[in-house]
Amino acid sequence: MASVSVTLEKIVSLCKRRGFVYPSSEIYSGLNGVYDFGPLGALLKQNIKNAWLEQMMSFKEEVVFVDGAILGAPEVWKASGHVDNFSDPLVDCLSCKKRFRADEFKLEDGCPNCGAKTWTDVRQFKLMFQTQLGAVADENSIAYLRPETAQAIFVNFKNVISSYRVKVPFGIAQIGKAFRNEITPKQFLFRMREFEQMEMEFFCKGEEADKFFELWVARRVEFFKSIGLNSEKIRTRAHATDELAHYAKGCFDVEYNFPFGWKELEGIANRTNFDLSQHSKFAGKELAVFDEETKTSYVPHVVECSVGVDRLFLTLLFDSYYEDEVEGEPRIVLRLHPKMAPITAAILPLTNKLREQSEKVFFDLKKLGFRIQYDTSGSIGKRYRRQDEVGTPICFTFDFESLEDGCVTARNRDTLQQERVAIDQLPAYLNNLLGK
Ligand code: GAP
């Protein structure tokens, strides 16, 4: 049966109820724009990152990985342009005192909260979190929490080339936390103050940048389809010149059709040689490479693919959320791609009398590294619903016949079909499900 409309409220409630996401510091009333991930959320996040790493390593061009520090020297962020340019226009309503981003609505239409039309001047609000290193708080102790992971890649470009013997064209990828003091964090995981990014900077010759830019846009769209996103809800959109970030010559957003409209899921940018040139200038270090063919040095250009782990997490939940009916009973089901599902299969003994034998099946599969849950409480129907709601693709029921024929009943989350599967074939069955 088709999905009824999914709303942000339904997703937030499911996330809380089933242990995907909690508001951070909740017992102290929460921290705006900051979230914690629960047991299932942590697993889903891990699956997202694994799938991304897998794709990055699957092409003929080499992509290597780094894991940079979150704290950065101020010079890094001066050179990158963030200290001067990374800000949003901020305005306060003089009547209700609420604060807004001035580029999100027309000021002359009035305050979205109270309708008044009197405003403070628009000022630029710096998005980077600043902190102090050490005991003395002065100009020299300033450090920033990184607002993007990319800069750790640029500042380590030479380190990677000289220590790992890679040759242009190649990519450096990184998954890690980023921090932005968003004026209006909103839509749950869509715009957060602390979030995680998966970024890949692909270094190439300037004359090849357009070719690789096109190639990576196609690859990244393919990625989203490969993890199960509905292709009708994905599109690409080229940035208009006045939308481009200070470092970009061209940018394509991969957008998803969220319940609140088409919005950016990933940005793919042609960053030219802006970053390496800036760091070279500010640090006074040579960041060029030598071209054996032409016997000249050049500063590589960069094609960047940048997506938020949390934003993709939210997208997967919206995309997979369905409400339907099974045998006259309503159910919520997450039709997650098996590779994305936090739990791959559940073992459900028909009664507690079968605990010992069914637990053996459970432990054997766990030992092989499968994500398996064991659930004994409630009717089989109730247990199916619980697994459906968190996206578990397969439930294996262990019944009295299992003792005789060495098989369990596999019930499919989406087709609801049931089949008997030999217990010794379960690893192969699950590997097949996971596309391994
Ligand atoms: N290095 C380029 C860069 O950071 P961006 O468009 O500002 O570009 C890239 O961010 C991706 O990071 C976005 O497409 C989005 O998926 C994610 N992202 C950015 N800001 C975010 C926020 N406040 N909360 C959650 N995800 C965010």
Short mmCIF file of C-alpha atoms in Angstrom, two decimals, residues 5-12 35 104 184-192 233 235 254-266 310-319:
data_model
loop_
_atom_site.label_atom_id
_atom_site.label_comp_id
_atom_site.label_asym_id
_atom_site.label_seq_id
_atom_site.Cartn_x
_atom_site.Cartn_y
_atom_site.Cartn_z
CA SER A 5 2.27 11.70 3.67
CA VAL A 6 5.36 11.60 5.82
CA THR A 7 5.92 14.62 8.02
CA LEU A 8 8.86 15.92 9.97
CA GLU A 9 6.88 15.39 13.20
CA LYS A 10 6.39 11.68 12.39
CA ILE A 11 10.11 11.23 11.75
CA VAL A 12 11.13 13.09 14.91
CA TYR A 35 21.46 15.98 18.72
CA GLU A 104 15.23 33.70 4.08
CA THR A 184 18.27 29.36 12.88
CA PRO A 185 18.98 25.63 13.21
CA LYS A 186 15.89 23.90 11.92
CA GLN A 187 14.14 20.92 10.46
CA PHE A 188 15.71 18.51 12.92
CA LEU A 189 18.88 17.04 11.37
CA PHE A 190 18.66 19.21 8.27
CA ARG A 191 20.39 22.24 9.72
CA MET A 192 22.35 21.56 12.88
CA LYS A 233 13.00 12.51 -5.56
CA ARG A 235 17.63 16.03 -9.00
CA VAL A 254 22.17 17.18 -5.56
CA GLU A 255 18.73 18.01 -4.21
CA TYR A 256 16.10 15.86 -2.55
CA ASN A 257 12.39 16.52 -2.52
CA PHE A 258 11.83 16.83 1.25
CA PRO A 259 8.33 17.41 2.69
CA PHE A 260 9.52 21.03 3.07
CA GLY A 261 10.57 21.32 -0.60
CA TRP A 262 13.56 20.57 -2.86
CA LYS A 263 16.67 21.15 -0.77
CA GLU A 264 20.39 20.55 -0.99
CA LEU A 265 21.56 17.11 0.01
CA GLU A 266 25.08 17.32 -1.38
CA ASP A 310 23.08 13.64 9.32
CA ARG A 311 21.29 15.25 6.40
CA LEU A 312 21.55 12.02 4.45
CA PHE A 313 20.34 10.14 7.55
CA LEU A 314 17.23 12.34 7.62
CA THR A 315 16.75 11.90 3.86
CA LEU A 316 16.86 8.11 4.17
CA LEU A 317 14.22 8.20 6.89
CA PHE A 318 11.89 10.44 4.87
CA ASP A 319 12.45 8.34 1.77
#
